[in-house]
mmCIF file with all atom_site columns, C-alpha atoms in Angstrom:
data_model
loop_
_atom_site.group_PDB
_atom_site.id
_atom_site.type_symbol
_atom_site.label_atom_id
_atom_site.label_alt_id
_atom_site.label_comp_id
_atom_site.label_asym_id
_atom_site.label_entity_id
_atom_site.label_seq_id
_atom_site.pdbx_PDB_ins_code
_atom_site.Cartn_x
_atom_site.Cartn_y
_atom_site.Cartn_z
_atom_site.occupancy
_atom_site.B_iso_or_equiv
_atom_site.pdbx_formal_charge
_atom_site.auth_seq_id
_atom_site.auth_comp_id
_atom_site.auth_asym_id
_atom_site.auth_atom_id
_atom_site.pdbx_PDB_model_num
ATOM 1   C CA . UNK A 1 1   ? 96.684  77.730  80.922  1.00 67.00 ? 870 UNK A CA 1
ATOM 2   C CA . UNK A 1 2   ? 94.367  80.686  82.284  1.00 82.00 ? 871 UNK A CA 1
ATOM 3   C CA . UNK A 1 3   ? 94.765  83.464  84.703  1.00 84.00 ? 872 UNK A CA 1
ATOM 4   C CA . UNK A 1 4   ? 92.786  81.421  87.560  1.00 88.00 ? 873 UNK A CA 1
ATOM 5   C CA . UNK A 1 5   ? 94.830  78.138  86.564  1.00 90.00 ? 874 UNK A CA 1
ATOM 6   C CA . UNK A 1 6   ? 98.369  80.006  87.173  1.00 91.00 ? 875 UNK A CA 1
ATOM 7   C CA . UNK A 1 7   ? 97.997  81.618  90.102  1.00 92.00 ? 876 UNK A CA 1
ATOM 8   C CA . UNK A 1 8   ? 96.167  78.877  91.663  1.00 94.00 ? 877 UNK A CA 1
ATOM 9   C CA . UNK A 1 9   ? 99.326  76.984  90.542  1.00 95.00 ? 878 UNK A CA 1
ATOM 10  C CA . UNK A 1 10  ? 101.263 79.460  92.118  1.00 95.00 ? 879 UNK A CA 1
ATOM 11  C CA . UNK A 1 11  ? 99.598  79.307  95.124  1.00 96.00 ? 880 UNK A CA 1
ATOM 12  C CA . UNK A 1 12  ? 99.975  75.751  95.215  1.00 96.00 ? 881 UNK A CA 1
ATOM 13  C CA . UNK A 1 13  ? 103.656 76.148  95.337  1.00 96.00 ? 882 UNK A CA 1
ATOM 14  C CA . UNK A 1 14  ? 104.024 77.870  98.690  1.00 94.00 ? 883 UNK A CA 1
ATOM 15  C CA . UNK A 1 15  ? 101.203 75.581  100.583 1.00 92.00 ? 884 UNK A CA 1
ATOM 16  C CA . UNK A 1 16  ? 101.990 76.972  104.321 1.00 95.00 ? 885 UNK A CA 1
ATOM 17  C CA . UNK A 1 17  ? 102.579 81.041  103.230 1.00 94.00 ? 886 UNK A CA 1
ATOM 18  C CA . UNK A 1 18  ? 99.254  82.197  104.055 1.00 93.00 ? 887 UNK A CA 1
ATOM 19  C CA . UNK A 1 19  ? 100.090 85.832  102.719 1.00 92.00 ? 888 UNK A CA 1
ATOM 20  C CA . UNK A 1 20  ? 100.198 83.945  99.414  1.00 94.00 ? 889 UNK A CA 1
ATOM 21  C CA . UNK A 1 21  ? 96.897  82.169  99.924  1.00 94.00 ? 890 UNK A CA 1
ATOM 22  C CA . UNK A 1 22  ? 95.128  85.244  100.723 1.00 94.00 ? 891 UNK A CA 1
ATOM 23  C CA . UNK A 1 23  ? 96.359  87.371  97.714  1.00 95.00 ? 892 UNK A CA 1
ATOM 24  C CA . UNK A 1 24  ? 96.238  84.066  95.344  1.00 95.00 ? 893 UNK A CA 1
ATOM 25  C CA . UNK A 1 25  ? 92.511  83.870  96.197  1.00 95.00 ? 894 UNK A CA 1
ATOM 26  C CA . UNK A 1 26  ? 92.063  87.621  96.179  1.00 95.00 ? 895 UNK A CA 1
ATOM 27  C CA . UNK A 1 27  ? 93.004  87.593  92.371  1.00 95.00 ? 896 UNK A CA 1
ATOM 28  C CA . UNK A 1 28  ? 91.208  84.355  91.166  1.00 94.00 ? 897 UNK A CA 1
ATOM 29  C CA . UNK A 1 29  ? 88.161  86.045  92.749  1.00 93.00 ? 898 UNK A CA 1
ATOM 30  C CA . UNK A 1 30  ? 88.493  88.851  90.786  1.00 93.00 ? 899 UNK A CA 1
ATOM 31  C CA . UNK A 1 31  ? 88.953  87.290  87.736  1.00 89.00 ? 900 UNK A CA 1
ATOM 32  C CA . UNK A 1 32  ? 85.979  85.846  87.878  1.00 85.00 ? 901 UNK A CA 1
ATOM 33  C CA . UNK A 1 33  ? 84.512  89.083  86.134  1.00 79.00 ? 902 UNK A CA 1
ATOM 34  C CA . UNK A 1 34  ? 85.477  88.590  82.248  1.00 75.00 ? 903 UNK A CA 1
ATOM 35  C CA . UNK A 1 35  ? 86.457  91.718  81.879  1.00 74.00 ? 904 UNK A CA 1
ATOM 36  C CA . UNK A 1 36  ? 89.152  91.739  84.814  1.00 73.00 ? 905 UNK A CA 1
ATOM 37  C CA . UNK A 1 37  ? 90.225  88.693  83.484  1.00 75.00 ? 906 UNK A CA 1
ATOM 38  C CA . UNK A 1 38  ? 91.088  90.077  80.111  1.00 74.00 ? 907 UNK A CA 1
ATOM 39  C CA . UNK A 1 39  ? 93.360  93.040  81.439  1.00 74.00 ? 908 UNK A CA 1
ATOM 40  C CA . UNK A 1 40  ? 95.349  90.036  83.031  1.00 81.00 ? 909 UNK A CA 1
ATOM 41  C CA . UNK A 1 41  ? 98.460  89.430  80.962  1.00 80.00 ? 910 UNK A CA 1
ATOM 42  C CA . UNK A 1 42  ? 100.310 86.462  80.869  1.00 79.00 ? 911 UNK A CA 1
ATOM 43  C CA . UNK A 1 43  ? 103.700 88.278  82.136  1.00 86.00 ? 912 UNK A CA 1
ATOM 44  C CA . UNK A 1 44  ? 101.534 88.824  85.012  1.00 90.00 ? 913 UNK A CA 1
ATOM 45  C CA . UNK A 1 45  ? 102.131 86.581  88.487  1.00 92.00 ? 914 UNK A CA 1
ATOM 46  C CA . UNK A 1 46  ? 101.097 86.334  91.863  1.00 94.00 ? 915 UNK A CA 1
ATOM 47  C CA . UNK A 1 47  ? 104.911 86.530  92.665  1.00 94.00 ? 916 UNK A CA 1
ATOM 48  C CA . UNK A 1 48  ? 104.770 89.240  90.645  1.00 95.00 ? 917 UNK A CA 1
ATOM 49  C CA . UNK A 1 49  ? 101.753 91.282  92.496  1.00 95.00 ? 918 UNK A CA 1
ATOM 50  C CA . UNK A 1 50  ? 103.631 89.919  96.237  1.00 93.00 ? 919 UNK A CA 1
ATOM 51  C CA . UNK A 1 51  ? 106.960 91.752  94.972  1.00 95.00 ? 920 UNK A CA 1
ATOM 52  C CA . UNK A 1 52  ? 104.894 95.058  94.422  1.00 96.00 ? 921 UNK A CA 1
ATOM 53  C CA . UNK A 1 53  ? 103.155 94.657  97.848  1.00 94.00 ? 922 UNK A CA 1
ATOM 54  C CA . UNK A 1 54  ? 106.813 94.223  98.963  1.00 94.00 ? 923 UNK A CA 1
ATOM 55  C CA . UNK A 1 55  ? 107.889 97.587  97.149  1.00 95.00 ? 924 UNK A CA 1
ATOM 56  C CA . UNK A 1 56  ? 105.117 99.228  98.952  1.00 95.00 ? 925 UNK A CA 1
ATOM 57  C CA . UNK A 1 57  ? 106.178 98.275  102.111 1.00 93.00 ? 926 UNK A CA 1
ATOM 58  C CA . UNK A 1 58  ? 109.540 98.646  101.861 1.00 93.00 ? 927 UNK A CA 1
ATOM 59  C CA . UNK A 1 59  ? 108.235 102.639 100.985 1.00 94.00 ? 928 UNK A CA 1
ATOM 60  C CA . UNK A 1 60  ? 106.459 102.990 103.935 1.00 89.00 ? 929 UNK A CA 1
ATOM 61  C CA . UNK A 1 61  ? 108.807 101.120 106.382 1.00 88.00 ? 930 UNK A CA 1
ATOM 62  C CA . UNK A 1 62  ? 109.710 102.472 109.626 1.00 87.00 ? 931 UNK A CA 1
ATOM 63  C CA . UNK A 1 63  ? 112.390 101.476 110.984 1.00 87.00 ? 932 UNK A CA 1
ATOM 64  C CA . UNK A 1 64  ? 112.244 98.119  110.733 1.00 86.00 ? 933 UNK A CA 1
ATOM 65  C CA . UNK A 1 65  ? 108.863 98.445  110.534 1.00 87.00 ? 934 UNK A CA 1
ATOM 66  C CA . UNK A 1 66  ? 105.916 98.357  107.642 1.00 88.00 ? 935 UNK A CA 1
ATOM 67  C CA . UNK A 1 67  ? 102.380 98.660  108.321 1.00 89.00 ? 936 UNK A CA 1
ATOM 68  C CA . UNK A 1 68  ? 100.060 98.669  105.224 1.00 91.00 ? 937 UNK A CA 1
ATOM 69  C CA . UNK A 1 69  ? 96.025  98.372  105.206 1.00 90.00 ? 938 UNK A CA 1
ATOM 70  C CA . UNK A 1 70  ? 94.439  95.636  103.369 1.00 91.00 ? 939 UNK A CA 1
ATOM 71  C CA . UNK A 1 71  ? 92.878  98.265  101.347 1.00 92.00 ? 940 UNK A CA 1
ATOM 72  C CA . UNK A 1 72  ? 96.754  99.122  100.501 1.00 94.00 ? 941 UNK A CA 1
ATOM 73  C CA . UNK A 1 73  ? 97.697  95.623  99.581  1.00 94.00 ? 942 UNK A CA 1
ATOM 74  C CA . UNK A 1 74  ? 95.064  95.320  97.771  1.00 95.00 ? 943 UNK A CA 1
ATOM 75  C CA . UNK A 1 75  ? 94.579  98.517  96.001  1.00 95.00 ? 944 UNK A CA 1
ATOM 76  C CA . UNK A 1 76  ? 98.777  97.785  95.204  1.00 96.00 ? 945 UNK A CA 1
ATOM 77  C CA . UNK A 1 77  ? 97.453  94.576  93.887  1.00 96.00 ? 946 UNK A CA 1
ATOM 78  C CA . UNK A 1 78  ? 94.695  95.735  91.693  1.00 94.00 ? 947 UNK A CA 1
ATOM 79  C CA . UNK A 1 79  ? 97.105  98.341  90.179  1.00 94.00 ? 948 UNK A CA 1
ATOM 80  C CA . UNK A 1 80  ? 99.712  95.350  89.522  1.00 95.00 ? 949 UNK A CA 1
ATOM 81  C CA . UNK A 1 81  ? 96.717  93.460  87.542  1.00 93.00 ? 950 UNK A CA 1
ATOM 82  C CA . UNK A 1 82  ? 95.045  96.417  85.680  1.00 91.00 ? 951 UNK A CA 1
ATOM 83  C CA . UNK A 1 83  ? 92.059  95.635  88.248  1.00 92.00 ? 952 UNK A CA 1
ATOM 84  C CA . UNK A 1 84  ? 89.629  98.599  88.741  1.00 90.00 ? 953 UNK A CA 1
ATOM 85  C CA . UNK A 1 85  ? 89.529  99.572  92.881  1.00 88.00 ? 954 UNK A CA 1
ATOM 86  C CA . UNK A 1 86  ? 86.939  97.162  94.400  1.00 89.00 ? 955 UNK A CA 1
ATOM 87  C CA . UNK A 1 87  ? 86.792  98.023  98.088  1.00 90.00 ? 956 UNK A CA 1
ATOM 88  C CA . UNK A 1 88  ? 83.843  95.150  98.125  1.00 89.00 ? 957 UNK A CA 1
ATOM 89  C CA . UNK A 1 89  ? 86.403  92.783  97.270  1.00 91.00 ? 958 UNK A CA 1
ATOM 90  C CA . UNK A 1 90  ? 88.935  93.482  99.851  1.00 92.00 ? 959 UNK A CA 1
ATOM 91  C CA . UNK A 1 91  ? 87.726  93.731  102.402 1.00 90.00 ? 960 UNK A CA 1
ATOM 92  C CA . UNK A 1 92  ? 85.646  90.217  101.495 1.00 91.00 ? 961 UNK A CA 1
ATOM 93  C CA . UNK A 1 93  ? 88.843  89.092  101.194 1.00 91.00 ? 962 UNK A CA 1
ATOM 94  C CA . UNK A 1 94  ? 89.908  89.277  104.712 1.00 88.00 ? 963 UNK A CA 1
ATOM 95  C CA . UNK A 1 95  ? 86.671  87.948  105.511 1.00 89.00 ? 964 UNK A CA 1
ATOM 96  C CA . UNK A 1 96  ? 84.562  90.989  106.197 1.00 87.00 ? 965 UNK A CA 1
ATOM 97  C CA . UNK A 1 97  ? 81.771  92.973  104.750 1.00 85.00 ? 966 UNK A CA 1
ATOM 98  C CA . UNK A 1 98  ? 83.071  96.505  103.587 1.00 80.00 ? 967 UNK A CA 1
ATOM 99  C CA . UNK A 1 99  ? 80.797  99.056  105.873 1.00 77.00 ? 968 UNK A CA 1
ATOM 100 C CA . UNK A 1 100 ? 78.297  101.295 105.007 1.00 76.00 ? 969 UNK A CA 1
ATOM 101 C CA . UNK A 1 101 ? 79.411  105.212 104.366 1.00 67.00 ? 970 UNK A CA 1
ATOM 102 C CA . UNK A 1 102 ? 77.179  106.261 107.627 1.00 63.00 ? 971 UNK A CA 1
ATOM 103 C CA . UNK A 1 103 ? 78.816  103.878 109.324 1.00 56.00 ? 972 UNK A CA 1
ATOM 104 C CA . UNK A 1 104 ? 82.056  104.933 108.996 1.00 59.00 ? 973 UNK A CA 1
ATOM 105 C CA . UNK A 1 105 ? 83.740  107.596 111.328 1.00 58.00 ? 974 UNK A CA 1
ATOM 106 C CA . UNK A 1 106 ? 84.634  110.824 109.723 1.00 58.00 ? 975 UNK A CA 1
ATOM 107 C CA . UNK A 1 107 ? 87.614  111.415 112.378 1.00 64.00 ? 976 UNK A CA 1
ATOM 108 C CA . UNK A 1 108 ? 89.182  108.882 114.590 1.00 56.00 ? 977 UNK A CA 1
ATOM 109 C CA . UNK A 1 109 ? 91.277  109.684 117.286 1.00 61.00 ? 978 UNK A CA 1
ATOM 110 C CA . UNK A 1 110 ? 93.523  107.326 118.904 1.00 58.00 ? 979 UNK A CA 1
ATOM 111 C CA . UNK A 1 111 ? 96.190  107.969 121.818 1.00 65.00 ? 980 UNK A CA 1
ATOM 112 C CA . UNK A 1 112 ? 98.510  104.674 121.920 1.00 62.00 ? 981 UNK A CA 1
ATOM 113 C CA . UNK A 1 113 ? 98.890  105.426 126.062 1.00 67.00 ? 982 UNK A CA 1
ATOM 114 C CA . UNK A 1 114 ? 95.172  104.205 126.664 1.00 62.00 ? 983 UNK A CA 1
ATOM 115 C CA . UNK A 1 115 ? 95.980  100.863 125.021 1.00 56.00 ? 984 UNK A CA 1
ATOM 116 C CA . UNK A 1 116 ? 98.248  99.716  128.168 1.00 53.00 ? 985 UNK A CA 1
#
């Protein structure tokens, strides 16, 4: 069985975690470049790549609190899979185009008091 075959399997087994989905999907498209697929071992599972999301988070946690960026969970992912960074990727995987450098502010400054 390949790389895409397994972790689509292993997506299949947890049909209504949507966490899983997005990852699952986030892996299989990567490994649609031969040469990602090659650095994937098989010791190497989406449960696998959700427990060192889950290691990240539990770093970062707040409280009871964890907030990651997808470019976290999936930059944790990649490093899981022997992936090379592809910001491209992840952010296509939440359904987005990554945006241009211009575009991007170089400082962003945020006081939570104007939200409410």
């Amino acid at each position: 069985m390949d790389v895409i075959e397994r972790i689509n399997a292993e997506i299949q087994k947890k049909p209504d975690d949507r966490y899983t989905e997005i990852i699952g999907q986030y892996v299989i498209d990567r490994c649609a470049a031969p040469e990602a697929r090659k650095s994937v071992t098989s010791a190497k599972t989406l449960q696998g790549a959700m427990s060192a999301v889950y290691k990240l988070a539990q770093s970062k946690k707040q409280g009871a609190t964890a907030v990651l960026t997808p470019g976290e969970v999936f930059g944790e992912v990649d490093r899981y899979f022997g992936f090379p960074s592809d910001e491209a990727a992840q952010w296509k995987a939440v359904g987005m185009t990554a945006p241009k450098a211009k575009e991007r502010p170089a400082r962003m400054s945020l006081d939570l008091d104007d939200l409410w």
